[in-house]
Structure formats: C-alpha cells, structure tokens
Amino acid sequence: MTVDVKTTAGVSGIGQTGRILYDRESRETVGEPFVEGARMTCRGVNVYYGDKHAIKNVALDIGRNEVVAMIGPSGCGKSTFLRCLNRMNDTIDTCRVEGEITLDGMDIYGKEVDVVPLRAQVGMVFQKPNPFPKSIYDNVAYGPRIHGLAQNKVELDEIVETSLRKAGLWEEVKDLMTHPGTGLSGGQQQRLCIARTIAVSPEVILMDEPCSALDPIATSIIEDLIDELKQQFSIAIVTHSMQQASRVSQRTAYFHLGDLIEVGDTAQIFTTPRHQLTQDYITGRFG
Amino acid sequence: MNNPSSQPNGLNPQGRRAIEIVNAGLARRYRKERRFRLYGISAILASLLFLSFLFGSIISKGYSAFQQTFIQLDIFFDPAILSQESLSTANYPGIVKQSLRQMFPEVKSRQDKRMLYRLVSSGASFQIRQMVLDSPEMIGQTLQVWVIADDDIDMLEKGHFDLEAPEGERRIKDIQLAWVDRLKKESRIEKRFNRILFTAGDSREPELAGILGAVAGSFYTLLVTLLLSFPIGIASAVYLEEFATQNRWTDLIEVNINNLAAVPSIVFGLLGLAVFLNFFGLPRSAPLVGGLVLTLMTLPTIIIASRASLQSVPPSIREAALGIGASKMQMVTHHVLPLALPGILTGTIIGMARALGESAPLLMIGMVAFIVDVPGGFTDPSTVLPVQIFLWADSPERAFVERTSAATIVLLAFLIIMNASAVYLRKKFERRW
C-alpha cells in the first residue's frame, strides 16, 4: 500500500532518498503531497512547542487555484501547520519551526524575509469571526490603508466595494458601511473577515475552521464563496467536518498526531483511502 | 409516595428517590441563600452608615466656614494720613482704628481701645489699602465699608463661642460683647459668603486663611505626576504585555512592580528626599519634586491597571490585525491600545485620586511649610490640600476647626469628581467585541 515518496532533489537538509529516513519517529506520507507549479511548498517541516513535537516532518504543496483541505482528529496539528504558512506561530514564544516553506520559490522563514508583507500575501481567516470593533468600511479598508494600496479615497472605496462583492456581502451591507462590523450576524461577520483578508490582494488564503462557529445556512454560503474564491486564490482550509472537506476541496490532507498520513484527490481520499488510519478516521472509528 | 405530583408518569423508582432527596434539601438550600443575601445587605448597610457618618460629621463641622462675619465701618479716607508720597505705605491700620474710635467715642482707656481694635481683623487695613490703590479719588470722602471681623467675633456670630465660661477665661470680654450687641442693633454685623477661603493662601489669622495656595500646589503637583506617570506607565505596560518575551527577567520585573504598589507611601518620600533633594539638588517644597515623588508612587498602580486592561483585549483582535499584515506596532496602536484605553484611563484617574489625597511622602520633601503666597509655578514653594488640612488641624484657633473641615469638603469634592469621571469614561468608551 505504501508509496515511497521522493522529494525533489536539492532541497536543503533533505536527502534524495526521501525524508522518511530523516526522522525515525515520523510516519511516512501516503499519496501525492506534491503538485506541478505549486504556489507554496513545504519540505521537512517540524514544529515544536517547547519540548512537544507538534508537527513531524511534513511535506506538502499548495497548488494554484486549488482548495486544499486539512482534516484530522483534534490535536493532530493541522491548525499548527496552517499557522506556519504565514508565520502566525511567531507570536508564540515557545514555538520553534524547522524545515523549509516557500511561497513562489521564496523561503518564508529566510533571514531577510519580513513577516509584514508575507502576511499581506498569505492572508488568514480565523475560526471565530473576529472583525475589528470598527465600522464595516474601516474593517475592510484597514489592510489597504496600512499597506498603502490606495492612492486616494476613490481607490479605497473601490477596493472596499470589490472586496465586499467578492465576499458576497456587498448587497447586504452597502447601506451600512458606517455601522460597526461587530453588529453583523456570525456568518456575515465571517464574510466580512474574508473581505478584509482579500482586500489586501493575497495570493494564498488560509482558513482555520472558518465555519465551526456558524449555523448550516451561513456555512453553505461560506462554502459557495470558497468555491468562487479559488478562481483567484489558492486556499488552504482546516476543517473538522469531513462533509465540508469533500464539498469544497480538490485535495485533502489527513493529519494524525503531528504526522501527515495521507494526501490525495479529495474524491479518492473519501472513497478509497489508502492508509488504514485515514480509513478509520473517515469511517468514524475515531475522531 | 401517594402524592401524584411527586410521581410523574414514567419515572422509575430510582428517579423518584432522587427527586425526594432533592426536595428534602431544597428548603435548606434556599435558607442558606437568604442568609447569604442578608449578610451582603448588612455589610453594605454598615459601610453606608460609616460613610454617611463621615460625610455628616465633616459637612456639619465645615459648612459654616463657607460664611464669614463682616462689620460695617464708616471709614473716613483721611487726606492727612493719605497725603503721603506713596499710597501703598500709608498708615491704613490708623484709618481703621480712627473709624472705630469715632463709632465708639466713649472708649477712652488704652486697654479698652486695644480691645475695640480687636473687633475687626488685621486684614481690614489691607482691604482699605486695596480700595484706595484701586480708586484714589475716594480720599477725603467718608464711605460705609464692610470689613472682615476678627475670627473670635466670627465664632461668636456662628455660635461656636462658650459664653457660660467666666470672663477671665474667655477670649471675648463682656465689654466687647456689649459693643457687638450695639453693632448688631445698628445692623452693622452681617454674615456673607466667605470668598477669602477660595481666593487666599494660608495665613496665621483664620479669617484671612484660604485654600487657593494649597489647591494651586495640588494642581501643579498632580500635573507633574500625570505628565510623567501616564506616558511612562502606558509605555511600560505595553512593552511588558505586548513586546517583551516571557522569561525570568520579566517575571522579576512584574513581581517588583507589584511589590512597589504595596510599599508605604512615606518610603517614597524618603526616597525623594535622598534622590531628588539631596542628590540632584532640586528645590525643597516644590510641586516639581512632589510630582516626581507621587509619580514613583502612582506608576505601579497605573502599570498594573494598564496591563490588566491590555490583557482583557481578546487575542482574536491581535490575530486579526497581524493576520492581514499589520506590524506589531500597528496592531498595538490601532487596535489593542484604543480598546484598552478606557481601562487604562480609569486606572490612571484612580491613581491620580490617590496621589491627590496623599500627604505622607510630601511631608518628607518639605511641602509641609507655612506658605502664604499662592504658588505660580512648578518650583515655587507650596503645599497641597491634604497637607493644608493637616496644618490647619494642628492650629489652636477655634476658627481653624471649621476651616479644616471645609478644606476636607473641597478635597472630597475633587476626589468624587475624579472618581465619577473614571466611572463615566469607562461607561462611555466601553466597547463590546
């Protein structure tokens, strides 16, 4: 069943024979973690919280205009891995990240890399909707303002409108621009957060269980939105719901206790998983 | 068991037993709750009682100080006395005395005359002087002027004087009482609003003593304290909370800040004496030094309140800002600080209110001196309101008793205003997220 994974040659610190020999504790990944012309590549990523080894030797690509879903039981490290992709883990003092993660060929953990522009390129939507306690307009305009993306008020208005349109929120809030963003419903708040993220024109959007705090109707709206957004962005989404993963994603990665167990086409993962652990999880034997 | 209400359909015997046990204990549980509420209410009532006792005693003692007794004199602005070259150095006490002699021509002996002069305050001659300097054209005229009465007469008018005591032990003799009665009959004695209390500095004469000097001293001192402790406190709190990595050093700093908040304030006074006066050679009794000492005292309070307020800003706001590429500095100034500001302001105002009521550390740096002039700057010798209260409470004159209470009322009014504004700010800027 196991497919031997060969990493691309020349990646620093990783032998040609495959990374699985590199760390004996980690399990080898089954499936196809790599794609042609990937937007983001991760090679030999290890994350430690103090002494705890939270992510073990993970290699994964995020391709152009695709949605990659990350599933797995609680505490498997999928959120931790997601937060490595825009260096949100930097804010945790005890967290240490090893390995190589690139965005369009640039090592994002390189010494010369500044996290501020990186996070503008790799946006993030969080589990709980977290609009700023400001007006709807200011919520969306904040990113373009601090990055200086708009030359004048007209341009800024335009960015705000297109972002809200892309997030499918424009029709609902176009007359409420000065109202506080925190006054919207949960689903609207989450779409506002998505609009805020895409207002700075990122290349990749990371979503950390974006629907877990929402009702089914709001969830389906967000899912439709994700489907549209993939025309323009690469999306990595962490989700607890396997149905959601199967609905929105093209590829699915299954994490288990810090290991990336299996990666593959979403349809294949949910119909004919190759690894026993994946099968146990999607058939509901644990989780 | 035959009671149908305690046997709902479908309840198994075990469930029935559980319900009975719960019901049996209910009364006891409610009794406990009622008792606890009673404790709470009686605690609040007790504190309200003490508070009303405090306010009642201070206000009942102090309200009379807001009025002052005045005596109307027929003042002849005698050209013979005022014809000197310099109007400012003329014999004004002479004019007052002359006027009193004319009103009571039967007083002949030196001793009686001296007692007669004692009816009006020594401030009366300054009052006449000011009138002449303001409008010299009144020289040669006779005008009716209300002058300040002596504090003993003031006390007599306010009923704080014991007339039962034998004459030898009284500060007002029978002959003076007779003069006062005559003045009253001619309605030349009147109580008016005591402006002097709010417009004058300290004085040895109670009727001339005011709190303006102390209020100005408190103002300059608190201004220094605010200008230093607010920015330093916020900067320290923001750095420790948002930027510093948690390690042994920050733990040590945190423990020490908490310790400093508990240090008796007099110790800060000793520190100020040793460092600011003796080492840096700053002026004694100055609001500048007082402000520096109170800054040291209030800083821990402000830092602790600010850190608590920063901690209460939800981390999701920080993540949201960082997630779209705000720098840490932008995250703090655009989002975290505005959300924490109401709490920080509340902490600052409460710290400042504490500084306003503080006297012990200021005694150590010489702000306890007797200072008549109203301070005009940060380095002028001055005192502060609580120290003024302390000084007056120490004075033997009966009239200082009511002034002590009056100054306390003013201090309490300032404190209530400050604390009320803290509550108001918190309510106004409180944001929900």
PDB file of C-alpha atoms in Angstrom, chain B residues 22-180:
ATOM      1  CA  VAL B  22     -33.614  16.911  46.109  1.00  0.00           C
ATOM      2  CA  ASN B  23     -36.940  18.180  47.514  1.00  0.00           C
ATOM      3  CA  ALA B  24     -35.893  17.475  51.078  1.00  0.00           C
ATOM      4  CA  GLY B  25     -32.779  19.560  50.674  1.00  0.00           C
ATOM      5  CA  LEU B  26     -34.436  22.456  48.858  1.00  0.00           C
ATOM      6  CA  ALA B  27     -35.566  24.363  51.942  1.00  0.00           C
ATOM      7  CA  ARG B  28     -32.097  24.207  53.423  1.00  0.00           C
ATOM      8  CA  ARG B  29     -30.548  25.464  50.195  1.00  0.00           C
ATOM      9  CA  TYR B  30     -32.903  28.427  49.971  1.00  0.00           C
ATOM     10  CA  ARG B  31     -32.342  29.228  53.664  1.00  0.00           C
ATOM     11  CA  LYS B  32     -28.614  29.315  53.018  1.00  0.00           C
ATOM     12  CA  GLU B  33     -29.095  31.650  50.079  1.00  0.00           C
ATOM     13  CA  ARG B  34     -31.357  34.003  52.093  1.00  0.00           C
ATOM     14  CA  ARG B  35     -28.824  34.089  54.902  1.00  0.00           C
ATOM     15  CA  PHE B  36     -26.032  34.925  52.476  1.00  0.00           C
ATOM     16  CA  ARG B  37     -28.062  37.756  50.956  1.00  0.00           C
ATOM     17  CA  LEU B  38     -28.739  39.090  54.425  1.00  0.00           C
ATOM     18  CA  TYR B  39     -25.009  39.149  55.174  1.00  0.00           C
ATOM     19  CA  GLY B  40     -24.390  41.057  51.965  1.00  0.00           C
ATOM     20  CA  ILE B  41     -27.099  43.627  52.622  1.00  0.00           C
ATOM     21  CA  SER B  42     -25.990  44.210  56.197  1.00  0.00           C
ATOM     22  CA  ALA B  43     -22.383  44.641  55.066  1.00  0.00           C
ATOM     23  CA  ILE B  44     -23.463  47.285  52.566  1.00  0.00           C
ATOM     24  CA  LEU B  45     -25.667  48.985  55.155  1.00  0.00           C
ATOM     25  CA  ALA B  46     -22.799  49.092  57.626  1.00  0.00           C
ATOM     26  CA  SER B  47     -20.448  50.689  55.121  1.00  0.00           C
ATOM     27  CA  LEU B  48     -23.136  53.185  54.074  1.00  0.00           C
ATOM     28  CA  LEU B  49     -23.655  54.032  57.730  1.00  0.00           C
ATOM     29  CA  PHE B  50     -19.976  54.744  58.274  1.00  0.00           C
ATOM     30  CA  LEU B  51     -19.797  56.721  55.063  1.00  0.00           C
ATOM     31  CA  SER B  52     -22.788  58.885  55.967  1.00  0.00           C
ATOM     32  CA  PHE B  53     -21.340  59.370  59.450  1.00  0.00           C
ATOM     33  CA  LEU B  54     -18.053  60.570  57.911  1.00  0.00           C
ATOM     34  CA  PHE B  55     -19.767  62.915  55.484  1.00  0.00           C
ATOM     35  CA  GLY B  56     -22.266  64.100  58.085  1.00  0.00           C
ATOM     36  CA  SER B  57     -19.612  64.954  60.633  1.00  0.00           C
ATOM     37  CA  ILE B  58     -17.357  66.731  58.142  1.00  0.00           C
ATOM     38  CA  ILE B  59     -20.124  68.702  56.484  1.00  0.00           C
ATOM     39  CA  SER B  60     -21.824  69.691  59.754  1.00  0.00           C
ATOM     40  CA  LYS B  61     -18.487  70.945  61.084  1.00  0.00           C
ATOM     41  CA  GLY B  62     -17.332  72.565  57.891  1.00  0.00           C
ATOM     42  CA  TYR B  63     -20.329  74.203  56.220  1.00  0.00           C
ATOM     43  CA  SER B  64     -20.170  77.295  58.468  1.00  0.00           C
ATOM     44  CA  ALA B  65     -16.685  78.075  57.119  1.00  0.00           C
ATOM     45  CA  PHE B  66     -18.245  78.998  53.792  1.00  0.00           C
ATOM     46  CA  GLN B  67     -19.660  82.094  55.539  1.00  0.00           C
ATOM     47  CA  GLN B  68     -17.716  84.860  57.182  1.00  0.00           C
ATOM     48  CA  THR B  69     -18.780  87.678  59.534  1.00  0.00           C
ATOM     49  CA  PHE B  70     -18.299  91.237  58.293  1.00  0.00           C
ATOM     50  CA  ILE B  71     -18.589  94.543  60.205  1.00  0.00           C
ATOM     51  CA  GLN B  72     -19.685  97.777  58.587  1.00  0.00           C
ATOM     52  CA  LEU B  73     -17.458 100.740  59.424  1.00  0.00           C
ATOM     53  CA  ASP B  74     -17.769 104.404  58.460  1.00  0.00           C
ATOM     54  CA  ILE B  75     -14.330 104.894  57.002  1.00  0.00           C
ATOM     55  CA  PHE B  76     -13.092 108.440  56.597  1.00  0.00           C
ATOM     56  CA  PHE B  77     -10.360 108.365  53.963  1.00  0.00           C
ATOM     57  CA  ASP B  78      -8.364 110.986  55.844  1.00  0.00           C
ATOM     58  CA  PRO B  79      -6.283 113.154  53.497  1.00  0.00           C
ATOM     59  CA  ALA B  80      -3.977 113.877  56.436  1.00  0.00           C
ATOM     60  CA  ILE B  81      -2.955 110.233  56.593  1.00  0.00           C
ATOM     61  CA  LEU B  82      -3.200 109.508  52.851  1.00  0.00           C
ATOM     62  CA  SER B  83      -1.392 112.608  51.642  1.00  0.00           C
ATOM     63  CA  GLN B  84       1.943 110.818  51.710  1.00  0.00           C
ATOM     64  CA  GLU B  85       4.015 110.351  48.595  1.00  0.00           C
ATOM     65  CA  SER B  86       3.442 106.636  48.471  1.00  0.00           C
ATOM     66  CA  LEU B  87      -0.136 105.500  48.904  1.00  0.00           C
ATOM     67  CA  SER B  88       0.943 101.928  49.341  1.00  0.00           C
ATOM     68  CA  THR B  89       2.840 102.522  52.565  1.00  0.00           C
ATOM     69  CA  ALA B  90       0.377 104.860  54.307  1.00  0.00           C
ATOM     70  CA  ASN B  91      -0.913 104.134  57.819  1.00  0.00           C
ATOM     71  CA  TYR B  92      -4.049 102.162  56.899  1.00  0.00           C
ATOM     72  CA  PRO B  93      -4.421 100.478  60.306  1.00  0.00           C
ATOM     73  CA  GLY B  94      -4.637 104.049  61.631  1.00  0.00           C
ATOM     74  CA  ILE B  95      -7.636 104.766  59.392  1.00  0.00           C
ATOM     75  CA  VAL B  96      -9.452 101.656  60.619  1.00  0.00           C
ATOM     76  CA  LYS B  97      -8.675 102.479  64.232  1.00  0.00           C
ATOM     77  CA  GLN B  98      -9.789 106.085  63.759  1.00  0.00           C
ATOM     78  CA  SER B  99     -13.091 104.889  62.342  1.00  0.00           C
ATOM     79  CA  LEU B 100     -13.656 102.527  65.299  1.00  0.00           C
ATOM     80  CA  ARG B 101     -12.835 105.298  67.795  1.00  0.00           C
ATOM     81  CA  GLN B 102     -15.378 107.560  66.152  1.00  0.00           C
ATOM     82  CA  MET B 103     -18.081 104.901  66.293  1.00  0.00           C
ATOM     83  CA  PHE B 104     -17.436 104.267  69.990  1.00  0.00           C
ATOM     84  CA  PRO B 105     -16.385 107.715  71.345  1.00  0.00           C
ATOM     85  CA  GLU B 106     -16.953 106.605  74.985  1.00  0.00           C
ATOM     86  CA  VAL B 107     -13.939 104.257  74.824  1.00  0.00           C
ATOM     87  CA  LYS B 108     -11.062 106.151  76.403  1.00  0.00           C
ATOM     88  CA  SER B 109      -8.570 103.887  78.161  1.00  0.00           C
ATOM     89  CA  ARG B 110      -5.662 102.374  76.222  1.00  0.00           C
ATOM     90  CA  GLN B 111      -6.623  98.868  77.220  1.00  0.00           C
ATOM     91  CA  ASP B 112     -10.234  99.274  76.125  1.00  0.00           C
ATOM     92  CA  LYS B 113      -9.156 100.808  72.857  1.00  0.00           C
ATOM     93  CA  ARG B 114      -6.922  97.841  72.163  1.00  0.00           C
ATOM     94  CA  MET B 115      -9.897  95.552  72.798  1.00  0.00           C
ATOM     95  CA  LEU B 116     -12.025  97.669  70.497  1.00  0.00           C
ATOM     96  CA  TYR B 117      -9.474  97.398  67.686  1.00  0.00           C
ATOM     97  CA  ARG B 118      -9.580  93.631  68.131  1.00  0.00           C
ATOM     98  CA  LEU B 119     -13.179  93.502  66.837  1.00  0.00           C
ATOM     99  CA  VAL B 120     -12.023  93.699  63.248  1.00  0.00           C
ATOM    100  CA  SER B 121      -9.445  91.582  61.524  1.00  0.00           C
ATOM    101  CA  SER B 122      -5.963  92.799  60.796  1.00  0.00           C
ATOM    102  CA  GLY B 123      -6.943  92.151  57.204  1.00  0.00           C
ATOM    103  CA  ALA B 124      -9.291  95.172  57.309  1.00  0.00           C
ATOM    104  CA  SER B 125      -6.427  97.617  56.775  1.00  0.00           C
ATOM    105  CA  PHE B 126      -5.252  95.662  53.692  1.00  0.00           C
ATOM    106  CA  GLN B 127      -8.790  95.847  52.399  1.00  0.00           C
ATOM    107  CA  ILE B 128      -8.847  99.655  52.821  1.00  0.00           C
ATOM    108  CA  ARG B 129      -5.415  99.910  51.212  1.00  0.00           C
ATOM    109  CA  GLN B 130      -6.579  97.979  48.191  1.00  0.00           C
ATOM    110  CA  MET B 131      -9.652 100.225  47.867  1.00  0.00           C
ATOM    111  CA  VAL B 132      -7.519 103.366  47.954  1.00  0.00           C
ATOM    112  CA  LEU B 133      -5.000 101.994  45.462  1.00  0.00           C
ATOM    113  CA  ASP B 134      -7.831 100.993  43.107  1.00  0.00           C
ATOM    114  CA  SER B 135      -9.587 104.363  43.217  1.00  0.00           C
ATOM    115  CA  PRO B 136      -7.581 107.175  44.849  1.00  0.00           C
ATOM    116  CA  GLU B 137     -10.385 109.660  44.161  1.00  0.00           C
ATOM    117  CA  MET B 138     -12.215 108.500  47.302  1.00  0.00           C
ATOM    118  CA  ILE B 139      -9.640 110.282  49.503  1.00  0.00           C
ATOM    119  CA  GLY B 140     -11.409 112.871  51.593  1.00  0.00           C
ATOM    120  CA  GLN B 141     -14.749 111.087  51.500  1.00  0.00           C
ATOM    121  CA  THR B 142     -16.473 109.051  54.206  1.00  0.00           C
ATOM    122  CA  LEU B 143     -17.764 105.722  52.994  1.00  0.00           C
ATOM    123  CA  GLN B 144     -19.539 102.818  54.633  1.00  0.00           C
ATOM    124  CA  VAL B 145     -17.272  99.783  54.182  1.00  0.00           C
ATOM    125  CA  TRP B 146     -17.852  96.168  55.194  1.00  0.00           C
ATOM    126  CA  VAL B 147     -14.616  94.889  56.682  1.00  0.00           C
ATOM    127  CA  ILE B 148     -13.742  91.387  57.865  1.00  0.00           C
ATOM    128  CA  ALA B 149     -14.471  90.725  61.508  1.00  0.00           C
ATOM    129  CA  ASP B 150     -11.918  89.106  63.760  1.00  0.00           C
ATOM    130  CA  ASP B 151     -12.132  85.288  63.955  1.00  0.00           C
ATOM    131  CA  ASP B 152     -13.287  85.473  67.599  1.00  0.00           C
ATOM    132  CA  ILE B 153     -16.258  87.663  66.606  1.00  0.00           C
ATOM    133  CA  ASP B 154     -16.894  85.306  63.696  1.00  0.00           C
ATOM    134  CA  MET B 155     -17.003  82.344  66.063  1.00  0.00           C
ATOM    135  CA  LEU B 156     -19.314  84.289  68.375  1.00  0.00           C
ATOM    136  CA  GLU B 157     -21.682  85.016  65.494  1.00  0.00           C
ATOM    137  CA  LYS B 158     -21.678  81.371  64.408  1.00  0.00           C
ATOM    138  CA  GLY B 159     -22.464  80.213  67.939  1.00  0.00           C
ATOM    139  CA  HIS B 160     -19.178  78.407  68.490  1.00  0.00           C
ATOM    140  CA  PHE B 161     -18.350  80.574  71.477  1.00  0.00           C
ATOM    141  CA  ASP B 162     -18.936  79.459  75.064  1.00  0.00           C
ATOM    142  CA  LEU B 163     -20.487  82.462  76.850  1.00  0.00           C
ATOM    143  CA  GLU B 164     -21.027  80.490  80.068  1.00  0.00           C
ATOM    144  CA  ALA B 165     -17.318  80.452  80.868  1.00  0.00           C
ATOM    145  CA  PRO B 166     -16.021  83.024  83.404  1.00  0.00           C
ATOM    146  CA  GLU B 167     -14.912  86.236  81.751  1.00  0.00           C
ATOM    147  CA  GLY B 168     -11.258  85.730  82.609  1.00  0.00           C
ATOM    148  CA  GLU B 169     -11.100  82.517  80.582  1.00  0.00           C
ATOM    149  CA  ARG B 170     -12.887  83.941  77.563  1.00  0.00           C
ATOM    150  CA  ARG B 171     -11.187  85.452  74.536  1.00  0.00           C
ATOM    151  CA  ILE B 172     -14.085  87.908  74.192  1.00  0.00           C
ATOM    152  CA  LYS B 173     -14.682  90.078  77.218  1.00  0.00           C
ATOM    153  CA  ASP B 174     -18.056  91.435  78.397  1.00  0.00           C
ATOM    154  CA  ILE B 175     -17.263  94.925  77.153  1.00  0.00           C
ATOM    155  CA  GLN B 176     -16.633  93.542  73.642  1.00  0.00           C
ATOM    156  CA  LEU B 177     -19.902  91.614  73.804  1.00  0.00           C
ATOM    157  CA  ALA B 178     -21.672  94.882  74.540  1.00  0.00           C
ATOM    158  CA  TRP B 179     -20.053  96.559  71.501  1.00  0.00           C
ATOM    159  CA  VAL B 180     -21.030  93.611  69.305  1.00  0.00           C
TER     160      VAL B 180
END
